PDB file of C-alpha atoms and ligand atoms in Angstrom:
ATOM      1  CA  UNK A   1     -10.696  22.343   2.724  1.00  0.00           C
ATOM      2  CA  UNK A   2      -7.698  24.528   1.306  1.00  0.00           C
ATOM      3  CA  UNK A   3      -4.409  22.621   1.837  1.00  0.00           C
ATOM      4  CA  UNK A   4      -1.783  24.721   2.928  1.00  0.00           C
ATOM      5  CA  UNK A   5       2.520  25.068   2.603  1.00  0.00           C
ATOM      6  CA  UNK A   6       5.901  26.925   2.461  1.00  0.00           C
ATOM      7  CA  UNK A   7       7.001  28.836  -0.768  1.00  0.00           C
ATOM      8  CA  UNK A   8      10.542  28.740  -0.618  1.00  0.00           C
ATOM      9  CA  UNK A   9      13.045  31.204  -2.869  1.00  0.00           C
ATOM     10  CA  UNK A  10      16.311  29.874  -3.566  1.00  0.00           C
ATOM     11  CA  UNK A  11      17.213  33.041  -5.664  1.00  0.00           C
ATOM     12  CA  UNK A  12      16.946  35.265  -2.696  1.00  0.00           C
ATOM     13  CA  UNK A  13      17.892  32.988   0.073  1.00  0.00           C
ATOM     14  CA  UNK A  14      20.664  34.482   1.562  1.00  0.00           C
ATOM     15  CA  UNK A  15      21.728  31.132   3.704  1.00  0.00           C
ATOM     16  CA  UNK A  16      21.594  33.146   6.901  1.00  0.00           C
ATOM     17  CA  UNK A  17      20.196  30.151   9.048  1.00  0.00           C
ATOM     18  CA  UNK A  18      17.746  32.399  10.793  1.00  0.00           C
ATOM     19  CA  UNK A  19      14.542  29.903   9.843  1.00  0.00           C
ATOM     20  CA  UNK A  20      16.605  26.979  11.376  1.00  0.00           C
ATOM     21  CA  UNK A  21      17.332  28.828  14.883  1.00  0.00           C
ATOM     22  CA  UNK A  22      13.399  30.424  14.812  1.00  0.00           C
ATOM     23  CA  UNK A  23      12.584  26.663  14.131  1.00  0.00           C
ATOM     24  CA  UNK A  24      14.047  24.863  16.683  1.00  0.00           C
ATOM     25  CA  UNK A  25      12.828  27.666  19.359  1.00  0.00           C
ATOM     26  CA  UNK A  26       9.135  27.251  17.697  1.00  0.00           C
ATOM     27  CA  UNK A  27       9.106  23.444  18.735  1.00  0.00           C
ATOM     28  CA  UNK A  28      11.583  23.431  21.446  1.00  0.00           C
ATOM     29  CA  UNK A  29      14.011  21.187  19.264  1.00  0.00           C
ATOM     30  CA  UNK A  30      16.702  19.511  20.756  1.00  0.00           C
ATOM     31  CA  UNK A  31      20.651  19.863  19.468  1.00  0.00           C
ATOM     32  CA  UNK A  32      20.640  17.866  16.448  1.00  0.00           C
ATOM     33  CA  UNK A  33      17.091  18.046  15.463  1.00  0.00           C
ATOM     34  CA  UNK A  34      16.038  20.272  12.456  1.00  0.00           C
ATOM     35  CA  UNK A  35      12.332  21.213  11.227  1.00  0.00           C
ATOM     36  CA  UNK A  36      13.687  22.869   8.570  1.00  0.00           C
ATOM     37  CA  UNK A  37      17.563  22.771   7.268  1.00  0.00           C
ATOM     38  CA  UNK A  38      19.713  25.053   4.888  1.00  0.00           C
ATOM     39  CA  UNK A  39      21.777  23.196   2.491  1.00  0.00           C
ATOM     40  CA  UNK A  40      24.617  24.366   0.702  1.00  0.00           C
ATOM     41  CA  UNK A  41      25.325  23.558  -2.510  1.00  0.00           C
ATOM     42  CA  UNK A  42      28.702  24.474  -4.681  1.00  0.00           C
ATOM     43  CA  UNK A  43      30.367  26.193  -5.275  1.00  0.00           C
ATOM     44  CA  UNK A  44      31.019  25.066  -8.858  1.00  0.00           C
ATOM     45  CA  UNK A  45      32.950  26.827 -12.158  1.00  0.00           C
ATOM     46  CA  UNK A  46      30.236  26.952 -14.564  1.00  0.00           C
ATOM     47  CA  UNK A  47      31.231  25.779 -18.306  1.00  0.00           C
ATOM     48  CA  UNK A  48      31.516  29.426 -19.612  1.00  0.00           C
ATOM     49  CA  UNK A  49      34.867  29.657 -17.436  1.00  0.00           C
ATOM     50  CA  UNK A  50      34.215  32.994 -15.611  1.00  0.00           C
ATOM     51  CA  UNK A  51      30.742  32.639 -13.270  1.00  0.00           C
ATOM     52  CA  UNK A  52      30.088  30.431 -10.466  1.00  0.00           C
ATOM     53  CA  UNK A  53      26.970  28.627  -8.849  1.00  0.00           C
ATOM     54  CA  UNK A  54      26.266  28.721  -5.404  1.00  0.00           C
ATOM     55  CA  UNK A  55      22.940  27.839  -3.544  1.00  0.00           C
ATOM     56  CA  UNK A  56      21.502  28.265  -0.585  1.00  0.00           C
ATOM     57  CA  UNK A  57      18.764  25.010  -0.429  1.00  0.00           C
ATOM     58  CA  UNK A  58      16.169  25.943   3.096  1.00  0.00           C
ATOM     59  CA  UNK A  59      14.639  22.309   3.253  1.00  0.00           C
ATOM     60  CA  UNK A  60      11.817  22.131   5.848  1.00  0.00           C
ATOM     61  CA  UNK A  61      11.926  18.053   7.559  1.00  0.00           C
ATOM     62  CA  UNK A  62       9.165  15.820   8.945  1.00  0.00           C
ATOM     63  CA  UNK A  63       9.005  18.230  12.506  1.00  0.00           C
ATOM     64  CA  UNK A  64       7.121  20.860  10.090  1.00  0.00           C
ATOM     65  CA  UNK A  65       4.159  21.191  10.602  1.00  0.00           C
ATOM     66  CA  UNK A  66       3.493  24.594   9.542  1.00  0.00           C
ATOM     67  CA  UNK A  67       3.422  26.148  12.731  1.00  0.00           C
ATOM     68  CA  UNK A  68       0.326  25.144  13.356  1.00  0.00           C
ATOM     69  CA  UNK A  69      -0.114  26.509  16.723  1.00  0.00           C
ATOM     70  CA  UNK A  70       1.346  29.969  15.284  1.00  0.00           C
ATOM     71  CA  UNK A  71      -0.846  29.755  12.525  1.00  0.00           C
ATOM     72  CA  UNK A  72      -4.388  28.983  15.033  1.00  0.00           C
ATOM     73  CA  UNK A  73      -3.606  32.240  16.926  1.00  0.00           C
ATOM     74  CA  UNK A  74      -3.481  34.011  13.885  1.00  0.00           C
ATOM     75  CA  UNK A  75       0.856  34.501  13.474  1.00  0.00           C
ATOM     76  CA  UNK A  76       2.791  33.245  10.483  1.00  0.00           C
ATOM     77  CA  UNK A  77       4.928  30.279  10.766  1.00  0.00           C
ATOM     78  CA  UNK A  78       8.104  31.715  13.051  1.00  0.00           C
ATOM     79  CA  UNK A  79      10.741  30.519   9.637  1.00  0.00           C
ATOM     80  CA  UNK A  80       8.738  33.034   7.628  1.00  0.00           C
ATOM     81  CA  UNK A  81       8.660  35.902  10.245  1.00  0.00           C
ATOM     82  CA  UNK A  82      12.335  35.752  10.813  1.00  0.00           C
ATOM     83  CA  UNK A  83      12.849  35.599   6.862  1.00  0.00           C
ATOM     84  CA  UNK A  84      14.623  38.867   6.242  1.00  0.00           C
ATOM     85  CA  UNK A  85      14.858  38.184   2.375  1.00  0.00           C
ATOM     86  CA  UNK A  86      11.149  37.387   2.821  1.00  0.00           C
ATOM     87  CA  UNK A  87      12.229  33.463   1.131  1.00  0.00           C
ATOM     88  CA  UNK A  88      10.008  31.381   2.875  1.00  0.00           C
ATOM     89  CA  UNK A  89       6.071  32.457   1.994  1.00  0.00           C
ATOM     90  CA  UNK A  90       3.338  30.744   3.869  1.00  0.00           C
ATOM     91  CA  UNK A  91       0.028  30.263   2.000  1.00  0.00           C
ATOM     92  CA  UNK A  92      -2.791  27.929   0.675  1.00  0.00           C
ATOM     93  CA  UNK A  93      -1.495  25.720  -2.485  1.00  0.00           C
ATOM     94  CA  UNK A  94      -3.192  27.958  -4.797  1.00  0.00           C
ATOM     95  CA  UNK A  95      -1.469  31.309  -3.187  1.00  0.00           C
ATOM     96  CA  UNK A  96       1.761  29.887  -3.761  1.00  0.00           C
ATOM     97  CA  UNK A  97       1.193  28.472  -7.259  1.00  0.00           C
ATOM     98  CA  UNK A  98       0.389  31.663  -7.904  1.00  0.00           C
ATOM     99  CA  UNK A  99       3.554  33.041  -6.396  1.00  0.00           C
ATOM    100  CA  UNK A 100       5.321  30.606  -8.153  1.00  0.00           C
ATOM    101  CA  UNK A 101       4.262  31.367 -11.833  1.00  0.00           C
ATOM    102  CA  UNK A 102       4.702  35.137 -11.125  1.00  0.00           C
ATOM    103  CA  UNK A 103       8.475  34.310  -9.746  1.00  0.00           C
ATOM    104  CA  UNK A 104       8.969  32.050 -12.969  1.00  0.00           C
ATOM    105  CA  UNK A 105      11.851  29.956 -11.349  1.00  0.00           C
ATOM    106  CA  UNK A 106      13.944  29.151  -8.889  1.00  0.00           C
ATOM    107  CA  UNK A 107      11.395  28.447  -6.327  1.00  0.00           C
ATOM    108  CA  UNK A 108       9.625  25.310  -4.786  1.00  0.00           C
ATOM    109  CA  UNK A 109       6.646  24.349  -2.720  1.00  0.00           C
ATOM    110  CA  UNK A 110       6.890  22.297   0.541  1.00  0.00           C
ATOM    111  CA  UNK A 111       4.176  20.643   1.980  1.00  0.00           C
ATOM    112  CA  UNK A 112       3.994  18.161   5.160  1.00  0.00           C
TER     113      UNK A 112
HETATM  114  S1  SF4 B   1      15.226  31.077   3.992  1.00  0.00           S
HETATM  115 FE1  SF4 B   1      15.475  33.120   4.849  1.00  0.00          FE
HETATM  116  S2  SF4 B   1      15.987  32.794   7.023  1.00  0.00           S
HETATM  117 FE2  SF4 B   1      16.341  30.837   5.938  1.00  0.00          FE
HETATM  118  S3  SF4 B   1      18.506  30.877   5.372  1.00  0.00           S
HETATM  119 FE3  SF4 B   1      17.346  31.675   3.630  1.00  0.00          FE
HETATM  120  S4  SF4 B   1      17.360  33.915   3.924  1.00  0.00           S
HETATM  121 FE4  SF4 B   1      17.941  32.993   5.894  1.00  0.00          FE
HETATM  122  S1  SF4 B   2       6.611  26.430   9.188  1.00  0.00           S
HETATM  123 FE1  SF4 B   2       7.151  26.296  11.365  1.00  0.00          FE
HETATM  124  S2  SF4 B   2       7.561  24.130  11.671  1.00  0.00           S
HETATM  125 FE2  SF4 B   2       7.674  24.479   9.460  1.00  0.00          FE
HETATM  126  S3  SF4 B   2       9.807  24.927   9.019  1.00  0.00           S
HETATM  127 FE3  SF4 B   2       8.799  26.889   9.381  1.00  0.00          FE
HETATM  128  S4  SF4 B   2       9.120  27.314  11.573  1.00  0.00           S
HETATM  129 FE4  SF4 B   2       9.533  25.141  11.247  1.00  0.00          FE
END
Protein backbone atom coordinates (compact mmCIF):
# COMPACT_ATOMS: atom_id res chain seq x y z
CA UNK A 1 0.00 0.00 0.00
CA UNK A 2 1.35 3.58 -1.06
CA UNK A 3 2.58 5.42 2.07
CA UNK A 4 1.65 8.83 2.10
CA UNK A 5 3.11 12.65 3.53
CA UNK A 6 3.58 16.48 3.48
CA UNK A 7 6.05 18.17 0.96
CA UNK A 8 7.03 21.14 2.63
CA UNK A 9 8.86 24.38 0.75
CA UNK A 10 10.95 26.41 2.85
CA UNK A 11 11.90 28.67 -0.19
CA UNK A 12 8.40 29.83 -0.62
CA UNK A 13 7.09 29.65 2.84
CA UNK A 14 6.07 32.90 3.59
CA UNK A 15 5.74 32.22 7.63
CA UNK A 16 2.15 33.40 7.53
CA UNK A 17 0.94 30.81 10.24
CA UNK A 18 -2.17 30.03 8.28
CA UNK A 19 -1.39 25.94 8.38
CA UNK A 20 -1.03 26.28 12.24
CA UNK A 21 -4.58 28.13 12.77
CA UNK A 22 -6.29 25.61 9.82
CA UNK A 23 -4.56 22.91 12.05
CA UNK A 24 -5.70 23.41 15.26
CA UNK A 25 -9.45 24.03 13.84
CA UNK A 26 -8.96 20.55 11.79
CA UNK A 27 -8.48 18.62 15.20
CA UNK A 28 -10.11 20.93 17.55
CA UNK A 29 -6.63 21.66 19.30
CA UNK A 30 -6.51 23.19 22.45
CA UNK A 31 -4.31 26.63 23.27
CA UNK A 32 -0.92 25.35 23.38
CA UNK A 33 -1.20 22.35 21.25
CA UNK A 34 0.31 22.39 17.67
CA UNK A 35 -0.08 19.64 14.77
CA UNK A 36 2.06 21.45 12.83
CA UNK A 37 4.41 24.60 13.96
CA UNK A 38 6.32 27.43 12.01
CA UNK A 39 9.74 28.04 13.20
CA UNK A 40 11.74 30.93 12.68
CA UNK A 41 15.08 30.87 12.09
CA UNK A 42 17.67 34.05 11.82
CA UNK A 43 18.07 36.32 10.93
CA UNK A 44 21.83 36.02 10.39
CA UNK A 45 24.67 38.33 8.31
CA UNK A 46 25.92 35.90 5.92
CA UNK A 47 29.94 35.85 5.49
CA UNK A 48 29.83 37.90 2.19
CA UNK A 49 28.85 41.03 4.48
CA UNK A 50 25.82 42.35 2.48
CA UNK A 51 22.84 39.39 2.36
CA UNK A 52 20.99 37.90 5.10
CA UNK A 53 19.29 34.43 5.91
CA UNK A 54 16.01 34.14 7.16
CA UNK A 55 13.69 30.99 7.28
CA UNK A 56 10.49 30.21 7.73
CA UNK A 57 10.72 26.20 9.13
CA UNK A 58 6.49 24.75 8.95
CA UNK A 59 7.23 21.57 11.17
CA UNK A 60 4.16 19.27 11.31
CA UNK A 61 4.18 17.37 15.31
CA UNK A 62 2.95 13.96 16.49
CA UNK A 63 -1.12 15.35 16.24
CA UNK A 64 -0.53 14.94 12.27
CA UNK A 65 -2.00 12.63 10.98
CA UNK A 66 -2.52 13.75 7.57
CA UNK A 67 -5.92 14.74 7.85
CA UNK A 68 -7.04 11.63 7.58
CA UNK A 69 -10.63 12.23 7.93
CA UNK A 70 -10.19 15.16 5.21
CA UNK A 71 -8.35 12.98 3.13
CA UNK A 72 -11.35 9.75 3.39
CA UNK A 73 -13.97 12.26 2.10
CA UNK A 74 -11.91 13.05 -0.64
CA UNK A 75 -10.42 16.97 0.66
CA UNK A 76 -6.74 17.73 1.05
CA UNK A 77 -5.25 18.03 4.39
CA UNK A 78 -6.82 21.65 5.72
CA UNK A 79 -2.58 23.01 6.17
CA UNK A 80 -2.35 22.46 2.43
CA UNK A 81 -5.73 24.09 1.41
CA UNK A 82 -5.06 27.18 3.38
CA UNK A 83 -1.37 27.24 1.86
CA UNK A 84 -1.49 30.40 -0.19
CA UNK A 85 2.23 29.95 -1.38
CA UNK A 86 1.01 26.42 -2.15
CA UNK A 87 4.26 25.16 0.54
CA UNK A 88 2.82 22.32 2.01
CA UNK A 89 2.01 19.47 -0.93
CA UNK A 90 0.16 16.40 0.10
CA UNK A 91 0.98 13.19 -1.83
CA UNK A 92 2.15 9.48 -1.87
CA UNK A 93 6.13 9.19 -1.10
CA UNK A 94 6.82 8.74 -4.64
CA UNK A 95 4.70 12.07 -5.72
CA UNK A 96 6.71 14.03 -3.51
CA UNK A 97 10.13 12.55 -4.31
CA UNK A 98 9.28 13.48 -7.41
CA UNK A 99 8.41 17.00 -6.41
CA UNK A 100 11.38 17.10 -4.60
CA UNK A 101 14.02 16.32 -7.37
CA UNK A 102 12.14 18.71 -9.75
CA UNK A 103 12.38 21.59 -6.84
CA UNK A 104 16.19 20.59 -6.40
CA UNK A 105 16.41 22.07 -2.79
CA UNK A 106 15.18 23.62 -0.11
CA UNK A 107 12.41 21.28 0.54
CA UNK A 108 11.67 18.26 2.92
CA UNK A 109 9.31 15.38 3.35
CA UNK A 110 7.27 14.77 6.57
CA UNK A 111 5.79 11.71 7.36
CA UNK A 112 3.85 10.50 10.69
S1 LIG B 1 3.53 26.69 5.01
FE1 LIG B 1 2.11 28.03 3.95
S2 LIG B 1 0.47 28.46 5.44
FE2 LIG B 1 2.25 27.66 6.59
S3 LIG B 1 3.39 29.48 7.23
FE3 LIG B 1 4.28 28.77 5.29
S4 LIG B 1 3.20 29.97 3.71
FE4 LIG B 1 1.98 30.14 5.60
S1 LIG C 1 -1.94 17.33 7.33
FE1 LIG C 1 -3.64 17.89 8.69
S2 LIG C 1 -2.99 17.13 10.68
FE2 LIG C 1 -1.14 17.24 9.42
S3 LIG C 1 -0.27 19.26 9.79
FE3 LIG C 1 -1.61 19.45 8.01
S4 LIG C 1 -3.60 20.11 8.85
FE4 LIG C 1 -2.39 19.30 10.55
Amino acid sequence: MAQYGLMIDNEYCTGCHSCEVACKNEHNLPLGQWGIKVLELGPWKLMDGKHWEYRYVPVPTSYCDLCKDRVAEGGKPNCALHCLASAIEYGTLEELAAKMEAKGKMASIFIP
